[in-house]
mmCIF file of C-alpha atoms in Angstrom:
data_model
loop_
_atom_site.group_PDB
_atom_site.id
_atom_site.type_symbol
_atom_site.label_atom_id
_atom_site.label_comp_id
_atom_site.label_asym_id
_atom_site.label_seq_id
_atom_site.Cartn_x
_atom_site.Cartn_y
_atom_site.Cartn_z
ATOM 1 C CA MET A 1 -16.606 8.340 -7.677
ATOM 2 C CA SER A 2 -19.815 10.189 -8.595
ATOM 3 C CA ASN A 3 -20.498 13.812 -7.759
ATOM 4 C CA ASN A 4 -22.996 13.051 -5.354
ATOM 5 C CA ASP A 5 -20.996 10.561 -3.226
ATOM 6 C CA PRO A 6 -21.854 11.126 0.524
ATOM 7 C CA VAL A 7 -18.174 10.648 1.321
ATOM 8 C CA LYS A 8 -17.639 14.044 -0.183
ATOM 9 C CA SER A 9 -19.895 15.800 2.046
ATOM 10 C CA GLY A 10 -17.141 15.735 4.630
ATOM 11 C CA ALA A 11 -19.060 14.269 7.324
ATOM 12 C CA ALA A 12 -16.167 12.349 8.628
ATOM 13 C CA THR A 13 -13.476 15.021 8.223
ATOM 14 C CA PRO A 14 -11.014 14.682 11.014
ATOM 15 C CA GLY A 15 -9.408 17.489 13.340
ATOM 16 C CA ALA A 16 -6.200 19.356 12.231
ATOM 17 C CA ASP A 17 -4.035 16.727 14.131
ATOM 18 C CA GLY A 18 -5.417 13.711 12.276
ATOM 19 C CA LEU A 19 -5.335 12.087 8.851
ATOM 20 C CA PRO A 20 -7.165 14.324 6.375
ATOM 21 C CA LEU A 21 -10.124 13.079 4.204
ATOM 22 C CA GLU A 22 -8.725 12.694 0.540
ATOM 23 C CA PRO A 23 -11.524 10.730 -1.319
ATOM 24 C CA ASP A 24 -9.426 10.177 -4.556
ATOM 25 C CA SER A 25 -6.300 9.256 -2.834
ATOM 26 C CA VAL A 26 -4.458 5.869 -3.574
ATOM 27 C CA SER A 27 -4.105 5.437 0.230
ATOM 28 C CA GLU A 28 -6.681 3.838 2.033
ATOM 29 C CA LEU A 29 -5.669 5.767 5.155
ATOM 30 C CA LEU A 30 -6.410 9.061 3.414
ATOM 31 C CA PHE A 31 -9.318 7.851 1.268
ATOM 32 C CA ALA A 32 -11.127 6.234 4.324
ATOM 33 C CA THR A 33 -13.729 8.500 6.273
ATOM 34 C CA HIS A 34 -13.183 6.138 9.338
ATOM 35 C CA LEU A 35 -10.532 3.956 10.915
ATOM 36 C CA PHE A 36 -11.204 2.270 14.236
ATOM 37 C CA THR A 37 -10.238 -0.950 16.058
ATOM 38 C CA VAL A 38 -12.714 -3.563 17.701
ATOM 39 C CA GLU A 39 -12.519 -6.535 19.515
ATOM 40 C CA ILE A 40 -15.166 -9.540 19.453
ATOM 41 C CA ILE A 41 -17.146 -9.930 22.755
ATOM 42 C CA SER A 42 -19.559 -12.554 21.407
ATOM 43 C CA LEU A 43 -20.232 -14.368 18.208
ATOM 44 C CA THR A 44 -23.067 -16.667 17.169
ATOM 45 C CA ALA A 45 -23.808 -18.154 13.405
ATOM 46 C CA THR A 46 -26.924 -19.577 11.990
ATOM 47 C CA PRO A 47 -26.535 -22.944 10.120
ATOM 48 C CA TRP A 48 -25.592 -22.564 6.425
ATOM 49 C CA ALA A 49 -28.532 -23.147 4.281
ATOM 50 C CA VAL A 50 -28.981 -23.068 0.486
ATOM 51 C CA GLU A 51 -31.238 -20.065 -0.818
ATOM 52 C CA ALA A 52 -32.664 -19.091 -4.141
ATOM 53 C CA ASP A 53 -29.358 -18.031 -5.743
ATOM 54 C CA ASP A 54 -28.019 -21.639 -5.042
ATOM 55 C CA LEU A 55 -25.576 -20.304 -2.809
ATOM 56 C CA GLN A 56 -25.187 -21.263 0.970
ATOM 57 C CA HIS A 57 -26.030 -18.293 3.326
ATOM 58 C CA ARG A 58 -25.673 -17.707 7.154
ATOM 59 C CA ARG A 59 -26.056 -14.872 9.460
ATOM 60 C CA LEU A 60 -23.357 -13.681 12.042
ATOM 61 C CA GLY A 61 -24.477 -11.926 15.160
ATOM 62 C CA ILE A 62 -21.491 -10.390 16.609
ATOM 63 C CA VAL A 63 -21.078 -8.093 19.771
ATOM 64 C CA LEU A 64 -18.177 -5.956 19.704
ATOM 65 C CA ARG A 65 -16.292 -3.433 21.779
ATOM 66 C CA LEU A 66 -14.816 -0.207 20.438
ATOM 67 C CA LEU A 67 -11.228 -0.076 21.378
ATOM 68 C CA ALA A 68 -9.681 2.944 19.561
ATOM 69 C CA LEU A 69 -10.847 5.401 17.155
ATOM 70 C CA HIS A 70 -8.046 6.939 14.808
ATOM 71 C CA LYS A 71 -10.064 8.656 12.093
ATOM 72 C CA GLY A 72 -13.596 10.000 11.793
ATOM 73 C CA LYS A 73 -16.426 10.323 14.308
ATOM 74 C CA LEU A 74 -18.534 7.786 15.810
ATOM 75 C CA ASN A 75 -21.630 7.745 18.100
ATOM 76 C CA LEU A 76 -19.792 5.392 20.558
ATOM 77 C CA GLN A 77 -16.760 6.098 22.905
ATOM 78 C CA PRO A 78 -13.861 3.423 23.286
ATOM 79 C CA SER A 79 -14.698 0.705 25.442
ATOM 80 C CA GLN A 80 -18.375 0.788 24.642
ATOM 81 C CA THR A 81 -20.139 -2.097 22.931
ATOM 82 C CA PHE A 82 -22.311 -2.380 19.738
ATOM 83 C CA PRO A 83 -24.057 -5.233 18.136
ATOM 84 C CA LEU A 84 -23.439 -6.180 14.529
ATOM 85 C CA GLU A 85 -25.322 -8.686 11.984
ATOM 86 C CA VAL A 86 -23.806 -9.735 8.648
ATOM 87 C CA GLU A 87 -24.401 -12.287 6.045
ATOM 88 C CA GLN A 88 -22.188 -14.635 4.665
ATOM 89 C CA ARG A 89 -22.364 -16.465 1.359
ATOM 90 C CA ARG A 90 -20.334 -19.365 -0.188
ATOM 91 C CA GLU A 91 -20.572 -21.882 -2.901
ATOM 92 C CA SER A 92 -20.183 -25.018 -0.684
ATOM 93 C CA GLU A 93 -18.399 -26.065 2.273
ATOM 94 C CA PHE A 94 -15.214 -27.221 0.179
ATOM 95 C CA PHE A 95 -14.681 -24.363 -2.165
ATOM 96 C CA ASN A 96 -15.708 -20.606 -2.692
ATOM 97 C CA HIS A 97 -14.178 -19.356 -5.868
ATOM 98 C CA ASP A 98 -16.178 -16.307 -6.629
ATOM 99 C CA PHE A 99 -16.245 -13.278 -4.520
ATOM 100 C CA HIS A 100 -19.502 -12.847 -2.496
ATOM 101 C CA GLY A 101 -18.657 -9.905 -0.594
ATOM 102 C CA LEU A 102 -16.183 -8.807 2.180
ATOM 103 C CA TRP A 103 -17.627 -10.931 5.142
ATOM 104 C CA SER A 104 -18.053 -13.868 2.940
ATOM 105 C CA HIS A 105 -14.365 -14.074 2.855
ATOM 106 C CA VAL A 106 -13.635 -13.375 6.517
ATOM 107 C CA THR A 107 -13.572 -16.212 9.208
ATOM 108 C CA PRO A 108 -14.411 -14.265 12.309
ATOM 109 C CA GLN A 109 -12.968 -16.150 15.339
ATOM 110 C CA PRO A 110 -15.443 -16.893 17.982
ATOM 111 C CA GLU A 111 -13.008 -16.375 20.903
ATOM 112 C CA VAL A 112 -13.385 -13.412 23.034
ATOM 113 C CA GLY A 113 -10.618 -10.658 22.573
ATOM 114 C CA VAL A 114 -10.061 -11.261 18.713
ATOM 115 C CA ARG A 115 -9.390 -7.963 17.253
ATOM 116 C CA TYR A 116 -9.833 -6.100 13.734
ATOM 117 C CA VAL A 117 -8.531 -2.900 12.283
ATOM 118 C CA VAL A 118 -11.483 -1.653 10.437
ATOM 119 C CA ILE A 119 -11.069 0.834 7.240
ATOM 120 C CA SER A 120 -14.328 2.201 6.152
ATOM 121 C CA ARG A 121 -15.781 4.708 3.594
ATOM 122 C CA ALA A 122 -19.320 6.122 4.256
ATOM 123 C CA ALA A 123 -20.950 9.302 5.614
ATOM 124 C CA THR A 124 -22.206 7.865 8.896
ATOM 125 C CA ASP A 125 -21.135 7.865 12.583
ATOM 126 C CA SER A 126 -22.434 4.237 13.540
ATOM 127 C CA PRO A 127 -19.645 1.685 13.590
ATOM 128 C CA ALA A 128 -22.271 -1.010 12.925
ATOM 129 C CA ALA A 129 -23.327 0.494 9.818
ATOM 130 C CA LEU A 130 -19.500 1.144 8.959
ATOM 131 C CA MET A 131 -18.634 -2.517 9.022
ATOM 132 C CA GLN A 132 -21.288 -3.495 6.681
ATOM 133 C CA GLU A 133 -20.825 -4.586 2.996
ATOM 134 C CA GLY A 134 -20.133 -1.473 0.965
ATOM 135 C CA ALA A 135 -19.049 0.795 3.623
ATOM 136 C CA CYS A 136 -16.288 -1.529 5.062
ATOM 137 C CA VAL A 137 -13.267 -1.298 2.772
ATOM 138 C CA ARG A 138 -11.039 -3.771 4.679
ATOM 139 C CA LEU A 139 -10.836 -5.833 7.978
ATOM 140 C CA LEU A 140 -7.146 -6.180 8.986
ATOM 141 C CA VAL A 141 -5.435 -7.948 11.780
ATOM 142 C CA PRO A 142 -4.282 -6.126 14.817
ATOM 143 C CA ALA A 143 -0.556 -5.512 13.556
ATOM 144 C CA TYR A 144 -1.938 -3.002 11.045
ATOM 145 C CA GLU A 145 -2.882 -0.540 13.793
ATOM 146 C CA SER A 146 0.867 0.384 14.061
ATOM 147 C CA ASP A 147 0.730 1.571 10.310
ATOM 148 C CA ILE A 148 -2.148 3.798 11.366
ATOM 149 C CA LEU A 149 -0.092 5.223 14.125
ATOM 150 C CA LEU A 150 3.120 5.758 11.919
ATOM 151 C CA ALA A 151 0.831 7.513 9.360
ATOM 152 C CA LEU A 152 -0.510 9.669 12.029
ATOM 153 C CA GLU A 153 2.968 10.637 13.390
ATOM 154 C CA ALA A 154 4.148 11.059 9.608
ATOM 155 C CA GLU A 155 1.197 13.403 8.884
ATOM 156 C CA ARG A 156 1.913 15.578 11.799
ATOM 157 C CA LEU A 157 5.697 15.999 10.862
ATOM 158 C CA TYR A 158 4.545 16.415 7.128
ATOM 159 C CA ARG A 159 2.314 19.190 7.647
ATOM 160 C CA GLU A 160 4.867 21.011 10.303
ATOM 161 C CA ILE A 161 7.887 20.843 7.832
ATOM 162 C CA PHE A 162 5.615 22.012 4.855
ATOM 163 C CA ALA A 163 4.230 24.983 7.032
ATOM 164 C CA ALA A 164 7.813 25.922 8.423
ATOM 165 C CA ALA A 165 9.179 25.785 4.954
ATOM 166 C CA ASN A 166 6.280 27.689 3.528
ATOM 167 C CA TYR A 167 6.606 30.433 5.985
ATOM 168 C CA GLU A 168 10.368 30.661 5.133
ATOM 169 C CA SER A 169 9.615 30.819 1.575
ATOM 170 C CA ASN A 170 6.920 33.567 1.856
ATOM 171 C CA ASN A 171 9.367 35.729 4.072
ATOM 172 C CA GLU A 172 12.265 35.579 1.908
ATOM 173 C CA THR A 173 13.968 38.650 0.749
ATOM 174 C CA GLU A 174 16.331 39.085 -1.979
ATOM 175 C CA TYR A 175 19.319 39.544 0.520
ATOM 176 C CA GLU A 176 18.400 35.986 2.342
ATOM 177 C CA PRO A 177 19.411 32.720 0.823
ATOM 178 C CA LYS A 178 16.661 30.755 -0.932
ATOM 179 C CA HIS A 179 14.931 28.212 1.017
ATOM 180 C CA GLU A 180 14.187 24.643 -0.092
ATOM 181 C CA PRO A 181 10.595 24.632 -1.583
ATOM 182 C CA PRO A 182 7.926 23.207 0.939
ATOM 183 C CA THR A 183 7.152 20.251 -1.043
ATOM 184 C CA ILE A 184 10.826 19.104 -1.063
ATOM 185 C CA ALA A 185 11.380 19.997 2.454
ATOM 186 C CA ALA A 186 8.309 17.880 3.633
ATOM 187 C CA ALA A 187 9.111 15.168 1.220
ATOM 188 C CA ARG A 188 12.741 14.893 2.681
ATOM 189 C CA ALA A 189 11.449 14.802 6.147
ATOM 190 C CA LEU A 190 8.924 11.966 5.402
ATOM 191 C CA LEU A 191 11.971 10.060 3.722
ATOM 192 C CA ASN A 192 14.000 10.325 6.724
ATOM 193 C CA PHE A 193 11.060 9.405 8.961
ATOM 194 C CA THR A 194 10.335 6.310 7.122
ATOM 195 C CA ARG A 195 13.743 5.358 6.771
ATOM 196 C CA GLU A 196 14.137 5.227 10.465
ATOM 197 C CA ARG A 197 11.006 3.105 10.984
ATOM 198 C CA VAL A 198 10.906 0.960 7.809
ATOM 199 C CA ALA A 199 11.295 -2.274 9.801
ATOM 200 C CA GLY A 200 7.931 -1.609 11.131
ATOM 201 C CA CYS A 201 5.962 -0.480 8.034
ATOM 202 C CA ARG A 202 3.514 -2.620 6.129
ATOM 203 C CA ASP A 203 1.743 -2.182 2.972
ATOM 204 C CA ILE A 204 -0.866 0.267 4.501
ATOM 205 C CA TYR A 205 1.855 2.651 5.428
ATOM 206 C CA ALA A 206 3.598 2.174 2.241
ATOM 207 C CA LEU A 207 0.451 3.703 0.261
ATOM 208 C CA TYR A 208 0.070 6.657 2.537
ATOM 209 C CA PHE A 209 3.910 7.333 2.085
ATOM 210 C CA TRP A 210 3.603 7.131 -1.582
ATOM 211 C CA ALA A 211 0.478 9.245 -1.792
ATOM 212 C CA ARG A 212 2.187 12.059 0.107
ATOM 213 C CA ILE A 213 5.676 11.801 -1.507
ATOM 214 C CA GLN A 214 4.603 11.180 -5.255
ATOM 215 C CA PRO A 215 3.909 14.481 -6.266
ATOM 216 C CA ALA A 216 7.283 15.894 -5.110
ATOM 217 C CA LEU A 217 8.964 12.704 -6.579
ATOM 218 C CA LEU A 218 7.610 13.058 -9.978
ATOM 219 C CA ALA A 219 8.515 16.862 -10.035
ATOM 220 C CA ASN A 220 11.996 16.451 -8.552
ATOM 221 C CA THR A 221 12.635 12.735 -9.644
ATOM 222 C CA GLU A 222 16.603 12.577 -9.601
ATOM 223 C CA LEU A 223 16.549 14.356 -6.211
ATOM 224 C CA LEU A 224 13.883 12.135 -4.493
ATOM 225 C CA LEU A 225 13.838 8.862 -6.231
ATOM 226 C CA PRO A 226 17.225 7.299 -4.911
ATOM 227 C CA GLY A 227 15.866 7.694 -1.257
ATOM 228 C CA VAL A 228 12.564 5.947 -2.058
ATOM 229 C CA LEU A 229 14.342 3.267 -3.995
ATOM 230 C CA THR A 230 16.800 2.699 -0.737
ATOM 231 C CA LEU A 231 13.410 2.152 1.333
ATOM 232 C CA ALA A 232 12.242 -0.547 -1.010
ATOM 233 C CA SER A 233 15.779 -2.371 -0.938
ATOM 234 C CA SER A 234 16.176 -1.991 2.764
ATOM 235 C CA SER A 235 17.366 -5.522 4.169
ATOM 236 C CA ASN A 236 15.017 -5.075 7.166
ATOM 237 C CA ALA A 237 11.810 -3.880 5.359
ATOM 238 C CA LYS A 238 8.751 -6.078 5.666
ATOM 239 C CA ASN A 239 7.744 -7.904 2.430
ATOM 240 C CA SER A 240 4.360 -6.083 2.387
ATOM 241 C CA PHE A 241 6.116 -2.760 2.624
ATOM 242 C CA ARG A 242 8.752 -3.743 0.037
ATOM 243 C CA GLN A 243 6.338 -5.313 -2.535
ATOM 244 C CA THR A 244 3.840 -2.482 -2.469
ATOM 245 C CA THR A 245 6.835 0.051 -2.707
ATOM 246 C CA VAL A 246 8.284 -1.682 -5.651
ATOM 247 C CA ALA A 247 5.079 -1.986 -7.506
ATOM 248 C CA LEU A 248 4.318 1.751 -6.906
ATOM 249 C CA ILE A 249 7.666 2.652 -8.192
ATOM 250 C CA TYR A 250 7.536 0.457 -11.209
ATOM 251 C CA ASP A 251 4.078 1.970 -12.099
ATOM 252 C CA ALA A 252 5.817 5.481 -12.151
ATOM 253 C CA ALA A 253 8.932 4.427 -14.110
ATOM 254 C CA LEU A 254 6.962 3.102 -16.926
ATOM 255 C CA ASP A 255 6.298 6.917 -17.688
ATOM 256 C CA PHE A 256 10.245 7.530 -17.560
ATOM 257 C CA GLU A 257 12.216 7.644 -20.788
ATOM 258 C CA PRO A 258 14.176 4.267 -20.986
ATOM 259 C CA ASP A 259 17.484 5.943 -21.717
ATOM 260 C CA SER A 260 16.885 8.510 -18.760
ATOM 261 C CA PRO A 261 18.851 8.243 -15.459
ATOM 262 C CA PRO A 262 15.628 7.605 -13.402
ATOM 263 C CA TYR A 263 14.680 4.711 -15.589
ATOM 264 C CA ARG A 264 18.186 3.183 -15.344
ATOM 265 C CA ILE A 265 18.188 3.428 -11.578
ATOM 266 C CA VAL A 266 14.991 1.786 -10.931
ATOM 267 C CA LEU A 267 16.043 -1.115 -13.228
ATOM 268 C CA ALA A 268 19.338 -1.245 -11.513
ATOM 269 C CA THR A 269 17.679 -1.445 -8.162
ATOM 270 C CA PHE A 270 15.034 -4.215 -9.037
ATOM 271 C CA VAL A 271 18.051 -6.378 -10.609
ATOM 272 C CA ALA A 272 19.873 -5.786 -7.070
ATOM 273 C CA LEU A 273 16.673 -6.917 -5.278
ATOM 274 C CA LEU A 274 16.594 -10.134 -7.312
ATOM 275 C CA LEU A 275 20.259 -10.867 -5.523
ATOM 276 C CA GLN A 276 18.951 -9.910 -2.199
ATOM 277 C CA PRO A 277 17.906 -12.971 -0.040
ATOM 278 C CA GLU A 278 15.712 -10.919 2.147
ATOM 279 C CA ALA A 279 13.541 -10.204 -1.065
ATOM 280 C CA SER A 280 13.087 -13.839 -1.929
ATOM 281 C CA LEU A 281 9.202 -13.563 -1.792
ATOM 282 C CA LEU A 282 9.374 -10.781 -4.240
ATOM 283 C CA HIS A 283 11.543 -12.263 -6.893
ATOM 284 C CA GLU A 284 8.962 -14.209 -9.046
ATOM 285 C CA MET A 285 7.131 -11.004 -9.443
ATOM 286 C CA LEU A 286 10.209 -9.026 -10.257
ATOM 287 C CA VAL A 287 11.141 -11.372 -12.941
ATOM 288 C CA GLU A 288 7.580 -11.707 -14.527
ATOM 289 C CA VAL A 289 6.284 -8.120 -14.236
ATOM 290 C CA GLN A 290 8.791 -5.426 -13.130
ATOM 291 C CA LEU A 291 11.950 -6.635 -14.813
ATOM 292 C CA TYR A 292 10.567 -7.996 -17.988
ATOM 293 C CA ASN A 293 8.639 -4.978 -18.958
ATOM 294 C CA LEU A 294 11.332 -2.505 -18.111
ATOM 295 C CA ILE A 295 13.684 -4.503 -20.188
ATOM 296 C CA PHE A 296 11.415 -5.267 -23.211
ATOM 297 C CA GLN A 297 8.944 -3.314 -25.186
ATOM 298 C CA ASP A 298 7.041 -5.556 -27.646
ATOM 299 C CA GLN A 299 9.384 -8.439 -26.798
ATOM 300 C CA ARG A 300 12.387 -6.456 -27.806
ATOM 301 C CA PRO A 301 15.054 -5.297 -25.577
ATOM 302 C CA ARG A 302 15.197 -1.527 -25.012
ATOM 303 C CA PHE A 303 19.004 -1.471 -24.488
ATOM 304 C CA ASN A 304 22.159 -3.445 -24.340
ATOM 305 C CA SER A 305 22.482 -5.588 -20.958
ATOM 306 C CA GLY A 306 26.113 -4.862 -21.259
ATOM 307 C CA ALA A 307 25.429 -1.272 -20.693
ATOM 308 C CA MET A 308 23.055 -2.025 -17.789
ATOM 309 C CA ILE A 309 25.065 -4.652 -16.184
ATOM 310 C CA PRO A 310 28.743 -3.968 -17.253
ATOM 311 C CA ASP A 311 30.312 -5.991 -14.513
ATOM 312 C CA ALA A 312 30.898 -9.429 -15.646
ATOM 313 C CA ASP A 313 30.615 -10.818 -12.041
ATOM 314 C CA ALA A 314 27.097 -9.071 -11.610
ATOM 315 C CA HIS A 315 26.219 -10.503 -15.159
ATOM 316 C CA ARG A 316 26.889 -14.216 -13.782
ATOM 317 C CA ALA A 317 25.151 -13.351 -10.343
ATOM 318 C CA VAL A 318 21.927 -12.116 -12.065
ATOM 319 C CA LEU A 319 22.055 -15.239 -14.368
ATOM 320 C CA ALA A 320 22.477 -17.285 -11.406
ATOM 321 C CA ALA A 321 19.498 -15.780 -9.379
ATOM 322 C CA LEU A 322 17.415 -16.340 -12.861
ATOM 323 C CA ALA A 323 18.227 -20.132 -12.845
ATOM 324 C CA PRO A 324 15.168 -21.327 -10.796
ATOM 325 C CA PHE A 325 12.691 -19.529 -13.065
ATOM 326 C CA LYS A 326 11.781 -21.608 -16.050
ATOM 327 C CA THR A 327 9.093 -19.363 -17.528
ATOM 328 C CA GLU A 328 9.096 -17.753 -21.108
ATOM 329 C CA ARG A 329 9.732 -14.415 -19.666
ATOM 330 C CA ALA A 330 12.652 -15.651 -17.436
ATOM 331 C CA GLN A 331 14.128 -17.316 -20.296
ATOM 332 C CA ARG A 332 13.954 -13.967 -22.456
ATOM 333 C CA ILE A 333 15.740 -12.260 -19.739
ATOM 334 C CA LYS A 334 18.482 -14.984 -19.496
ATOM 335 C CA VAL A 335 19.091 -14.550 -23.238
ATOM 336 C CA TRP A 336 19.249 -10.902 -23.054
ATOM 337 C CA LEU A 337 21.991 -11.134 -20.593
ATOM 338 C CA SER A 338 23.906 -13.870 -22.118
ATOM 339 C CA ALA A 339 23.779 -12.256 -25.513
ATOM 340 C CA GLY A 340 24.520 -8.660 -24.255
ATOM 341 C CA GLY A 341 20.901 -7.641 -25.406
ATOM 342 C CA SER A 342 21.808 -7.983 -29.118
#
């Protein structure tokens, strides 16, 4: 982001009990200036027409009702309505391969009551302006509102635990036992909170959770990593939460030493996920990306598979799980397992 980015003016900084504005965060809930929910009251559309760029264009006229504001400030109150006009573009009625802007890949439903969760990033208090191209980051289905509410609750807990631990730390004496550092105490609290609610978490919450816990985790990997991996492999986790968390852990693991305990526990957890039916939607990505790149460097194995998976029954189970995959990378992993990595 540039230094003169209007978002950095702090125009939409929330109150003390909300989600803070952190422009450089990996989390959309933190880097967004505004989070709000709307519903469609009415929708009209002009006919599609080819214009000078050889694309088909049309205009949507939408009347929306603001249902809830979760972050930022708006010039409307919940239950008030506002008009929105946006343009859609496409290559033809039958295909639309290129990206032509957020609204061109949204199919608003004309039925009254259809809802969207809006994630926006701009220095304005107009909901119509915040839903325009450039300002609007994502339009999500209503189910994602629960991720925002979970993050709001988690943020309050995180701040409370951090503040309490910080107070204790600042008031220690040489005669009192040492307290847990504030970052660790807050990270533990957030881990426990998320573990209890993992069944309801999606990818938007996963990014918020990672943004909060990553600094403490990277500084205290062996202490916190097992708990995060437990979340990723939880049998009742939603696929979007699991997939996002696995991808984030994998990115972090690439900076670990291959012979280190954190690296090995990440790889072992990903292997276990390959055997987990609940994670079946993740299996192809695990084989082609995470497992392959953690096992191999420049097409050579980093270590012996016998050291990684010493149990013969586990060896056979992993080979059986890999059987449906016929790609070159899958074949390399199979050979590595069968040959003991030699």
